[in-house]
Amino acid sequence: MRLKLRRSMVRTVALVTAVALPLAFSPPASATTIDVTDVLANVFATQIKGSNVKKHLDRFQEIANANGGNRAAGTPGHAASLAYVQDKLRKAGYKTSTTNVEFPLNWEELSPSVLQQTAPEVKTYANPADYVTVISSGSGDVTAQVQGVDLIIPTPPAPNTSTSGCETADFAGFVPGRIALLQRGTCPFIDKATNAKAAGASGVIFFNEGQEGRTDPLLFDISEWRFGFPIVMASTTVGLDLADSPNTTVHLKVDAKTTVGQSKNLIAESRWGKADQVVMAGAHLDGVPEGPGINDNGSGSAAILETALKLANVPTKNRLRFAWWSAEELGLLGSDQYVAGLSAAERAKIRVYMNFDMIASPNDVTFLYDGDDSDAEGAGPGPAGSAQIEKRLEKFYGKRHLPFKGTDFDGRSDYGAFIANGIPSGGIFTGAEGVKTAEEAAVWGGTADAPYDPCYHADCDGITNINAAALDRNSKAIGYATAYFAYDLSSIPAPAATLSKLAVKPAAQAPEGAAV
């Protein structure tokens, strides 16, 4: 036992010396062509072994087995997973904390909703022929003037044309207290309602855009229960009727109740580095109720845990912060609520955020988030600095002659809140329910015309649903990138340059659970 302990201590001291001392005394960049940080980050990457990462996955599987077969947010399986990770981190010397995460358990209407025009005409609209209550709507009983927001009338010939309410600028001149009338179109309904709330709306009436097949009331879940005002979805006919007069007044009432559950995020911060220069890596710890969630996302969670443990005794120039998010599968709630709870000053301290969600898919492709939008697909580039994260990861794979390709910031994982707040972001993803192309199979092997992860969100996402080679190489890449930025943020623009919210093209695919 003592001999084993001495060997462990020798390895730790050697690693600390190998990484810390050369960085402390390395000459300025102008005096050498060698990127010392890159060299030593590559040395550190060799300390991250897929076999050790798998040990954490084995434990997640055991936890799922003992807790109903899953590790979903709000369940004993998730709580036990968090306890396991937190115990490892505390013993390694990290300062750990948790933040509360709320999520909706159940939404129900307690009595029928009401939509009536009271001026300039008096008429009552019928549910569900003329309108429906939006699932997750807040309660409220409001009589107020309707104000249309950036509507396209007459109806545009092509669907998904209207950008009504998609931008905060659409609400310039909106009178607080009025009910916002919003047209279906390019962006998720949740974005429209969020902008309406910020403008002081007392309620929201959506209406269908108007093309063939898009005229009836649309029943959907807006996936946000904290708006605090009534929300309904009307037909195109009703929407145009309400928009017909600038003085239209309506009585809008929704009587509903949301039962809220709670879970927790886990945050770990290193003892070393500048507190205002934070390098952050995150992965969601929760899975879906249908299965153990070992690839999605035990894989990312285990990889950043192993990285954190190996870096625990390495003095770094910049502060390291690791996050294990909860309720990602319920709509990115853990990361969203965490970022929303930070002050602007605290957000500005986060110089880099890297997200690792599904890094060992059985039929994998190495996707790197397209920080510079060089693929010109879907959303635009990430905040300034995101391209440098992508290039840093490319450097790791390129040095090893390993293939990689870009993937869009499509809003389906926990980088979303960071991007929306101007924080440079990037990460690795090996594919979910998408289908592998013949071209990808020729490069990465595996099976063409089959899902990257055939067990995505299924009960078979267990310990046998892991590609060991992908787990090893991508865990090493995570260790490399984390160690590099722990010492060198010179390529990342100063926070002042990234504080404004990101303007992006409409995403090719809306976040899970979102409707447009």
Coordinates of C-alpha atoms in Angstrom, one line a residue:
M1 CA 0.0 0.0 0.0
R2 CA 2.8 2.5 0.9
L3 CA 4.8 1.6 -2.2
K4 CA 1.7 2.2 -4.3
L5 CA 1.1 5.5 -2.5
R6 CA 4.8 6.6 -3.0
R7 CA 4.6 5.8 -6.7
S8 CA 1.4 7.8 -7.1
M9 CA 3.0 10.8 -5.3
V10 CA 6.0 10.5 -7.5
R11 CA 3.9 10.6 -10.7
T12 CA 1.9 13.6 -9.4
V13 CA 5.1 15.5 -8.5
A14 CA 6.6 14.7 -11.8
L15 CA 3.5 15.9 -13.7
V16 CA 3.3 19.1 -11.7
T17 CA 7.0 19.8 -12.3
A18 CA 6.7 18.9 -16.0
V19 CA 3.8 21.3 -16.6
A20 CA 4.2 24.1 -14.1
L21 CA 7.9 24.9 -14.1
P22 CA 8.5 25.2 -17.9
L23 CA 5.4 27.4 -18.2
A24 CA 6.6 29.6 -15.4
F25 CA 10.0 30.2 -16.9
S26 CA 9.4 29.8 -20.6
P27 CA 10.7 32.6 -22.8
P28 CA 8.3 35.0 -24.5
A29 CA 6.7 33.9 -27.8
S30 CA 8.9 36.2 -29.8
A31 CA 12.0 34.4 -28.6
T32 CA 11.0 30.9 -29.7
T33 CA 9.0 29.2 -32.3
I34 CA 8.0 26.4 -29.9
D35 CA 4.5 26.6 -28.4
V36 CA 5.5 25.4 -24.9
T37 CA 2.0 25.3 -23.7
D38 CA 1.0 23.1 -26.6
V39 CA 3.8 20.7 -26.0
L40 CA 3.0 20.3 -22.3
A41 CA -0.7 20.1 -22.9
N42 CA 0.0 17.2 -25.2
V43 CA 2.1 15.6 -22.4
F44 CA -0.8 16.1 -20.0
A45 CA -3.2 14.5 -22.5
T46 CA -1.3 11.2 -22.2
Q47 CA -2.3 11.1 -18.5
I48 CA -6.0 10.8 -19.5
K49 CA -6.7 7.2 -20.2
G50 CA -10.0 5.8 -21.5
S51 CA -9.7 2.8 -19.2
N52 CA -9.9 5.2 -16.2
V53 CA -12.7 7.1 -17.7
K54 CA -14.6 3.9 -18.1
K55 CA -14.3 3.2 -14.4
H56 CA -16.5 6.2 -13.8
L57 CA -18.9 4.9 -16.4
D58 CA -19.0 1.5 -14.7
R59 CA -20.0 3.3 -11.5
F60 CA -22.8 5.3 -13.3
Q61 CA -24.1 2.0 -14.6
E62 CA -24.1 0.5 -11.1
I63 CA -26.0 3.5 -9.9
A64 CA -28.6 3.2 -12.6
N65 CA -29.0 -0.5 -11.9
A66 CA -29.6 0.3 -8.2
N67 CA -32.1 3.1 -8.9
G68 CA -34.8 2.0 -11.3
G69 CA -32.5 1.8 -14.4
N70 CA -31.9 5.5 -15.0
R71 CA -30.2 8.7 -13.7
A72 CA -32.8 11.2 -14.8
A73 CA -33.0 14.7 -13.2
G74 CA -34.9 14.7 -9.9
T75 CA -34.4 10.9 -9.3
P76 CA -32.3 9.0 -6.8
G77 CA -30.1 7.8 -9.7
H78 CA -29.2 11.4 -10.5
A79 CA -28.6 12.3 -6.8
A80 CA -26.3 9.2 -6.4
S81 CA -24.4 10.1 -9.6
L82 CA -23.8 13.7 -8.2
A83 CA -22.7 12.3 -4.8
Y84 CA -20.2 10.0 -6.5
V85 CA -18.7 12.8 -8.6
Q86 CA -18.7 15.3 -5.7
D87 CA -16.9 12.8 -3.4
K88 CA -14.2 12.3 -5.9
L89 CA -13.7 16.0 -6.4
R90 CA -13.7 16.8 -2.7
K91 CA -11.0 14.2 -2.0
A92 CA -8.9 15.6 -4.8
G93 CA -9.0 19.1 -3.2
Y94 CA -11.6 20.9 -5.3
K95 CA -14.0 23.4 -3.8
T96 CA -17.4 22.0 -4.7
S97 CA -20.9 23.6 -4.6
T98 CA -24.3 22.9 -5.9
T99 CA -26.9 25.2 -7.5
N100 CA -30.6 24.4 -7.5
V101 CA -32.4 23.6 -10.7
E102 CA -36.1 23.7 -11.1
F103 CA -38.1 21.8 -13.7
P104 CA -41.8 21.2 -14.4
L105 CA -43.2 17.9 -13.3
N106 CA -46.8 18.5 -14.4
W107 CA -48.9 21.2 -15.9
E108 CA -52.7 21.2 -15.9
E109 CA -55.5 23.6 -16.7
L110 CA -57.8 24.0 -13.7
S111 CA -60.7 25.6 -15.6
P112 CA -61.4 26.5 -19.3
S113 CA -59.4 29.4 -20.8
V114 CA -61.1 32.5 -22.2
L115 CA -60.3 34.6 -25.3
Q116 CA -62.8 37.4 -26.0
Q117 CA -62.6 40.5 -28.1
T118 CA -64.2 43.3 -26.1
A119 CA -63.6 46.3 -28.5
P120 CA -64.1 47.5 -31.2
E121 CA -66.4 44.5 -31.5
V122 CA -67.6 42.0 -28.9
K123 CA -67.1 38.4 -29.8
T124 CA -66.0 35.2 -28.0
Y125 CA -63.6 32.8 -29.6
A126 CA -64.1 29.0 -29.2
N127 CA -61.5 26.6 -27.8
P128 CA -60.3 24.5 -29.7
A129 CA -61.7 25.7 -33.0
D130 CA -60.4 29.2 -32.8
Y131 CA -57.6 28.9 -30.3
V132 CA -55.9 26.6 -27.8
T133 CA -54.1 27.1 -24.5
V134 CA -50.3 26.8 -24.9
I135 CA -49.0 24.0 -22.6
S136 CA -46.9 25.4 -19.7
S137 CA -48.7 28.8 -20.0
G138 CA -48.8 30.8 -16.8
S139 CA -52.0 31.8 -15.1
G140 CA -53.6 35.2 -15.5
D141 CA -56.8 37.1 -16.1
V142 CA -56.1 40.2 -18.3
T143 CA -58.2 42.7 -20.2
A144 CA -55.9 44.9 -22.3
Q145 CA -55.3 46.3 -25.7
V146 CA -53.6 44.0 -28.2
Q147 CA -50.4 45.2 -30.0
G148 CA -49.2 43.4 -33.1
V149 CA -45.4 42.9 -33.2
D150 CA -43.7 42.9 -36.6
L151 CA -46.5 41.1 -38.4
I152 CA -46.5 40.2 -42.1
I153 CA -50.0 40.9 -43.4
P154 CA -51.2 39.7 -45.9
T155 CA -49.8 36.2 -45.2
P156 CA -46.4 35.6 -46.8
P157 CA -46.6 32.9 -49.5
A158 CA -43.8 30.8 -48.1
P159 CA -43.8 29.2 -44.6
N160 CA -41.3 30.2 -41.9
T161 CA -41.0 33.7 -43.3
S162 CA -42.3 35.9 -40.4
T163 CA -39.7 36.9 -37.8
S164 CA -42.4 38.4 -35.6
G165 CA -41.1 38.8 -32.1
C166 CA -37.8 37.1 -32.8
E167 CA -35.6 40.1 -31.9
T168 CA -35.8 42.4 -29.0
A169 CA -35.8 45.3 -31.6
D170 CA -39.2 44.1 -32.8
F171 CA -40.6 45.4 -29.5
A172 CA -39.4 49.0 -29.9
G173 CA -42.4 51.1 -29.2
F174 CA -44.3 48.3 -27.4
V175 CA -46.5 49.6 -24.6
P176 CA -46.0 47.7 -21.4
G177 CA -49.2 46.1 -20.1
R178 CA -50.6 45.3 -23.5
I179 CA -51.1 41.8 -24.9
A180 CA -48.5 40.9 -27.5
L181 CA -49.9 39.5 -30.8
L182 CA -47.2 37.4 -32.4
Q183 CA -47.1 35.5 -35.7
R184 CA -45.7 32.0 -36.1
G185 CA -42.5 32.0 -38.2
T186 CA -38.8 31.4 -38.1
C187 CA -37.8 31.3 -34.5
P188 CA -39.0 29.2 -31.5
F189 CA -42.1 30.4 -29.7
I190 CA -40.2 30.5 -26.5
D191 CA -37.9 33.2 -27.9
K192 CA -40.9 35.3 -28.9
A193 CA -42.5 35.0 -25.5
T194 CA -39.2 35.8 -23.7
N195 CA -38.8 39.0 -25.7
A196 CA -42.5 39.9 -25.0
K197 CA -42.0 39.4 -21.3
A198 CA -38.9 41.6 -21.4
A199 CA -40.9 44.3 -23.2
G200 CA -43.6 44.3 -20.4
A201 CA -46.3 42.3 -22.1
S202 CA -49.2 41.1 -19.8
G203 CA -50.0 38.2 -22.1
V204 CA -49.2 36.6 -25.4
I205 CA -51.5 35.5 -28.3
F206 CA -49.7 33.6 -31.0
F207 CA -51.4 32.9 -34.3
N208 CA -50.5 30.6 -37.2
E209 CA -48.6 32.0 -40.1
G210 CA -51.3 31.4 -42.7
Q211 CA -49.9 29.2 -45.5
E212 CA -51.6 25.9 -46.5
G213 CA -51.4 23.5 -43.5
R214 CA -50.5 26.4 -41.2
T215 CA -53.8 28.0 -40.4
D216 CA -55.3 26.2 -37.5
P217 CA -54.5 26.6 -33.8
L218 CA -51.3 24.7 -33.0
L219 CA -51.1 22.8 -29.7
F220 CA -47.5 22.8 -28.3
D221 CA -45.5 23.0 -25.1
I222 CA -43.5 26.2 -24.8
S223 CA -41.3 24.4 -22.3
E224 CA -41.0 27.4 -20.0
W225 CA -43.4 27.7 -17.0
R226 CA -42.1 30.9 -15.5
F227 CA -43.5 33.6 -17.8
G228 CA -46.2 34.4 -15.3
F229 CA -48.8 35.5 -17.8
P230 CA -51.4 33.7 -20.0
I231 CA -50.3 32.4 -23.4
V232 CA -52.6 31.0 -26.1
M233 CA -52.3 30.0 -29.8
A234 CA -54.9 31.1 -32.3
S235 CA -55.8 30.4 -35.9
T236 CA -54.7 32.6 -38.7
T237 CA -58.3 33.9 -39.0
V238 CA -58.4 35.0 -35.4
G239 CA -55.0 36.5 -35.5
L240 CA -55.9 38.6 -38.5
D241 CA -59.1 39.6 -36.9
L242 CA -57.3 40.9 -33.8
A243 CA -54.8 42.7 -35.9
D244 CA -57.4 44.4 -38.0
S245 CA -57.8 47.4 -35.7
P246 CA -55.1 49.4 -33.8
N247 CA -57.5 49.7 -30.8
T248 CA -58.5 46.0 -30.4
T249 CA -59.0 45.0 -26.8
V250 CA -59.3 41.5 -25.5
H251 CA -60.1 39.6 -22.4
L252 CA -57.5 36.8 -22.0
K253 CA -57.7 34.3 -19.1
V254 CA -55.8 31.1 -18.3
D255 CA -56.2 29.2 -15.1
A256 CA -53.4 26.7 -14.8
K257 CA -51.0 25.1 -12.4
T258 CA -47.4 23.8 -12.8
T259 CA -46.0 21.4 -10.3
V260 CA -42.3 22.0 -10.0
G261 CA -39.5 19.5 -9.2
Q262 CA -36.0 20.2 -8.1
S263 CA -32.5 18.9 -8.9
K264 CA -29.0 20.2 -8.6
N265 CA -26.0 21.2 -10.7
L266 CA -22.6 20.4 -9.4
I267 CA -19.8 22.9 -9.7
A268 CA -16.1 22.3 -8.9
E269 CA -13.5 25.0 -8.8
S270 CA -9.7 24.6 -8.6
R271 CA -7.5 26.0 -5.9
W272 CA -5.1 27.5 -8.5
G273 CA -5.2 30.3 -11.0
K274 CA -6.6 33.8 -11.4
A275 CA -10.1 34.0 -10.2
D276 CA -11.1 36.4 -12.9
Q277 CA -9.7 34.2 -15.7
V278 CA -12.0 31.1 -15.6
V279 CA -11.6 28.2 -18.0
M280 CA -14.8 26.2 -17.8
A281 CA -15.7 22.7 -19.0
G282 CA -19.2 21.2 -18.6
A283 CA -21.2 18.1 -19.3
H284 CA -24.8 17.2 -18.4
L285 CA -24.9 14.5 -15.7
D286 CA -28.6 13.6 -16.1
G287 CA -30.0 11.1 -18.5
V288 CA -33.5 10.3 -19.8
P289 CA -35.9 8.1 -17.7
E290 CA -35.8 5.4 -20.4
G291 CA -32.3 4.2 -19.7
P292 CA -28.9 4.5 -17.8
G293 CA -27.7 7.3 -20.0
I294 CA -24.1 6.0 -20.3
N295 CA -23.1 7.5 -23.6
D296 CA -25.7 10.4 -23.2
N297 CA -24.1 11.7 -21.2
G298 CA -22.2 9.6 -18.8
S299 CA -19.4 9.7 -21.3
G300 CA -18.9 13.5 -21.2
S301 CA -19.4 13.6 -17.5
A302 CA -16.8 10.9 -16.8
A303 CA -14.3 12.4 -19.2
I304 CA -14.3 15.9 -17.5
L305 CA -14.2 14.2 -14.1
E306 CA -11.1 12.3 -15.0
T307 CA -9.6 15.5 -16.4
A308 CA -10.4 17.4 -13.2
L309 CA -8.9 14.6 -11.1
K310 CA -5.6 14.6 -13.1
L311 CA -5.4 18.4 -12.9
A312 CA -6.2 18.7 -9.2
N313 CA -2.6 19.0 -8.1
V314 CA -1.3 21.0 -11.0
P315 CA -0.9 24.7 -10.3
T316 CA -2.4 26.5 -13.3
K317 CA -2.2 30.1 -14.4
N318 CA -6.0 30.4 -14.9
R319 CA -8.8 29.2 -12.7
L320 CA -10.4 25.9 -13.7
R321 CA -14.2 25.4 -13.2
F322 CA -16.0 22.1 -14.0
A323 CA -19.8 21.7 -14.2
W324 CA -22.1 18.7 -14.2
W325 CA -25.4 20.0 -15.4
S326 CA -28.8 18.7 -14.4
A327 CA -32.1 18.8 -16.4
E328 CA -30.4 19.1 -19.8
E329 CA -32.8 16.5 -21.1
L330 CA -35.7 18.6 -19.9
G331 CA -34.7 21.6 -22.0
L332 CA -31.1 22.7 -21.0
L333 CA -32.5 23.9 -17.7
G334 CA -29.5 23.4 -15.4
S335 CA -27.1 25.4 -17.6
D336 CA -29.7 28.0 -18.4
Q337 CA -30.5 28.7 -14.8
Y338 CA -26.9 28.7 -13.8
V339 CA -25.9 31.3 -16.3
A340 CA -29.0 33.4 -15.6
G341 CA -28.0 33.4 -12.0
L342 CA -24.6 34.9 -12.6
S343 CA -24.0 38.7 -12.5
A344 CA -22.6 40.3 -15.6
A345 CA -19.3 40.6 -13.8
E346 CA -19.3 36.9 -13.0
R347 CA -20.1 36.0 -16.6
A348 CA -17.3 38.1 -17.8
K349 CA -14.8 36.1 -15.8
I350 CA -15.6 33.0 -17.8
R351 CA -13.1 33.3 -20.7
V352 CA -13.8 29.9 -22.3
Y353 CA -16.7 27.4 -22.0
M354 CA -16.2 23.9 -23.5
N355 CA -19.1 21.5 -23.7
F356 CA -18.8 17.7 -23.9
D357 CA -22.1 15.9 -24.6
M358 CA -21.9 12.3 -26.0
I359 CA -18.2 11.7 -26.8
A360 CA -18.3 7.9 -27.3
S361 CA -21.1 7.1 -29.7
P362 CA -20.9 3.5 -31.0
N363 CA -21.0 4.6 -34.7
D364 CA -19.1 7.7 -34.0
V365 CA -17.8 10.7 -36.0
T366 CA -15.6 13.3 -34.3
F367 CA -17.6 16.5 -34.6
L368 CA -16.1 19.8 -33.3
Y369 CA -18.5 22.7 -32.8
D370 CA -18.1 25.1 -35.7
G371 CA -17.0 28.2 -33.8
D372 CA -16.1 30.3 -36.9
D373 CA -19.1 29.1 -39.0
S374 CA -16.7 28.0 -41.7
D375 CA -19.2 25.3 -42.7
A376 CA -21.9 28.0 -43.2
E377 CA -24.7 25.8 -41.9
G378 CA -27.5 26.7 -39.5
A379 CA -26.6 29.1 -36.8
G380 CA -23.8 31.7 -37.3
P381 CA -20.4 31.7 -35.6
G382 CA -20.0 31.5 -31.8
P383 CA -18.9 34.6 -29.8
A384 CA -15.4 35.9 -30.6
G385 CA -13.0 33.3 -29.3
S386 CA -15.1 30.3 -30.3
A387 CA -13.1 29.9 -33.5
Q388 CA -9.9 29.6 -31.4
I389 CA -11.4 26.8 -29.3
E390 CA -12.3 24.9 -32.4
K391 CA -8.8 25.5 -33.8
R392 CA -7.2 24.3 -30.6
L393 CA -9.1 21.0 -30.7
E394 CA -8.3 20.7 -34.4
K395 CA -4.7 21.0 -33.5
F396 CA -4.9 18.0 -31.1
Y397 CA -6.5 15.7 -33.7
G398 CA -4.4 17.0 -36.6
K399 CA -1.2 16.3 -34.7
R400 CA -2.3 12.7 -34.4
H401 CA -3.6 12.4 -38.0
L402 CA -7.1 11.8 -36.7
P403 CA -10.1 13.0 -38.7
F404 CA -12.6 15.6 -37.5
K405 CA -15.4 17.7 -39.0
G406 CA -17.5 20.7 -38.0
T407 CA -21.0 20.6 -36.5
D408 CA -23.4 23.4 -36.1
F409 CA -24.3 25.2 -32.8
D410 CA -27.8 24.0 -33.2
G411 CA -28.9 24.9 -29.7
R412 CA -29.4 21.3 -28.5
S413 CA -26.8 21.2 -25.6
D414 CA -25.6 23.2 -22.7
Y415 CA -23.4 25.7 -24.6
G416 CA -26.6 27.6 -25.5
A417 CA -26.8 29.9 -22.5
F418 CA -23.1 30.7 -22.7
I419 CA -23.2 31.6 -26.4
A420 CA -26.3 33.7 -25.8
N421 CA -24.3 35.7 -23.2
G422 CA -21.3 36.2 -25.4
I423 CA -19.0 33.6 -23.8
P424 CA -16.7 31.8 -26.3
S425 CA -17.7 28.2 -26.6
G426 CA -16.7 25.0 -28.3
G427 CA -16.6 21.3 -27.7
I428 CA -16.8 17.7 -29.0
F429 CA -19.8 15.6 -30.0
T430 CA -19.8 12.1 -31.6
G431 CA -23.4 12.0 -32.9
A432 CA -26.9 11.1 -31.6
E433 CA -29.9 10.0 -33.6
G434 CA -28.5 11.4 -36.9
V435 CA -27.5 9.0 -39.6
K436 CA -23.9 8.3 -40.6
T437 CA -23.2 9.0 -44.3
A438 CA -21.2 6.8 -46.6
E439 CA -18.5 9.5 -46.8
E440 CA -18.2 9.5 -43.0
A441 CA -18.1 5.7 -42.8
A442 CA -15.2 5.8 -45.3
V443 CA -13.3 8.1 -43.0
W444 CA -14.3 6.9 -39.5
G445 CA -15.3 3.3 -40.2
G446 CA -18.6 2.0 -38.7
T447 CA -21.9 1.6 -40.5
A448 CA -23.2 3.9 -43.2
D449 CA -27.0 4.7 -43.2
A450 CA -27.2 3.9 -39.5
P451 CA -27.5 6.2 -36.5
Y452 CA -24.4 7.4 -34.8
D453 CA -25.9 6.1 -31.5
P454 CA -28.6 3.5 -32.1
C455 CA -29.4 3.6 -28.4
Y456 CA -29.9 7.3 -28.2
H457 CA -32.5 8.1 -25.5
A458 CA -33.3 4.3 -25.2
D459 CA -33.0 1.7 -22.5
C460 CA -30.0 0.1 -24.3
D461 CA -27.8 3.2 -23.6
G462 CA -25.8 1.2 -21.1
I463 CA -22.2 0.3 -20.5
T464 CA -22.0 -1.8 -23.7
N465 CA -23.2 1.3 -25.7
I466 CA -19.7 2.8 -25.6
N467 CA -17.0 3.0 -28.3
A468 CA -13.9 2.5 -26.3
A469 CA -11.5 4.0 -28.9
A470 CA -13.6 7.1 -29.2
L471 CA -13.9 7.4 -25.4
D472 CA -10.1 7.3 -25.1
R473 CA -9.1 9.7 -27.9
N474 CA -11.8 12.2 -27.1
S475 CA -11.1 12.1 -23.4
K476 CA -7.5 12.9 -24.2
A477 CA -8.6 15.8 -26.4
I478 CA -10.6 17.2 -23.5
G479 CA -7.6 16.9 -21.2
Y480 CA -5.4 18.6 -23.8
A481 CA -7.7 21.6 -24.4
T482 CA -8.5 22.1 -20.8
A483 CA -4.8 22.0 -19.8
Y484 CA -3.9 24.4 -22.7
F485 CA -6.4 27.1 -21.8
A486 CA -5.5 26.6 -18.1
Y487 CA -2.2 28.3 -19.0
D488 CA -2.8 30.3 -22.2
L489 CA -5.8 32.5 -23.0
S490 CA -3.8 34.8 -25.2
S491 CA -5.8 33.8 -28.3
I492 CA -9.2 34.5 -26.6
P493 CA -10.4 38.1 -27.0
A494 CA -10.9 40.2 -23.8
P495 CA -14.4 39.8 -22.3
A496 CA -15.4 43.4 -23.2
A497 CA -15.3 42.3 -26.8
T498 CA -17.8 39.5 -26.3
L499 CA -20.4 40.9 -23.9
S500 CA -23.1 41.8 -26.5
K501 CA -25.6 39.1 -27.2
L502 CA -24.9 37.0 -30.3
A503 CA -26.9 37.6 -33.4
V504 CA -27.2 34.3 -35.4
K505 CA -29.0 33.0 -38.4
P506 CA -32.0 30.9 -37.6
A507 CA -30.8 27.4 -36.5
A508 CA -31.4 24.5 -38.9
Q509 CA -32.9 22.6 -36.0
A510 CA -34.6 24.1 -33.0
P511 CA -33.6 22.9 -29.5
E512 CA -35.2 19.7 -28.3
G513 CA -38.7 20.4 -27.1
A514 CA -38.9 23.8 -28.8
A515 CA -41.6 24.7 -31.3
V516 CA -41.5 27.1 -34.2

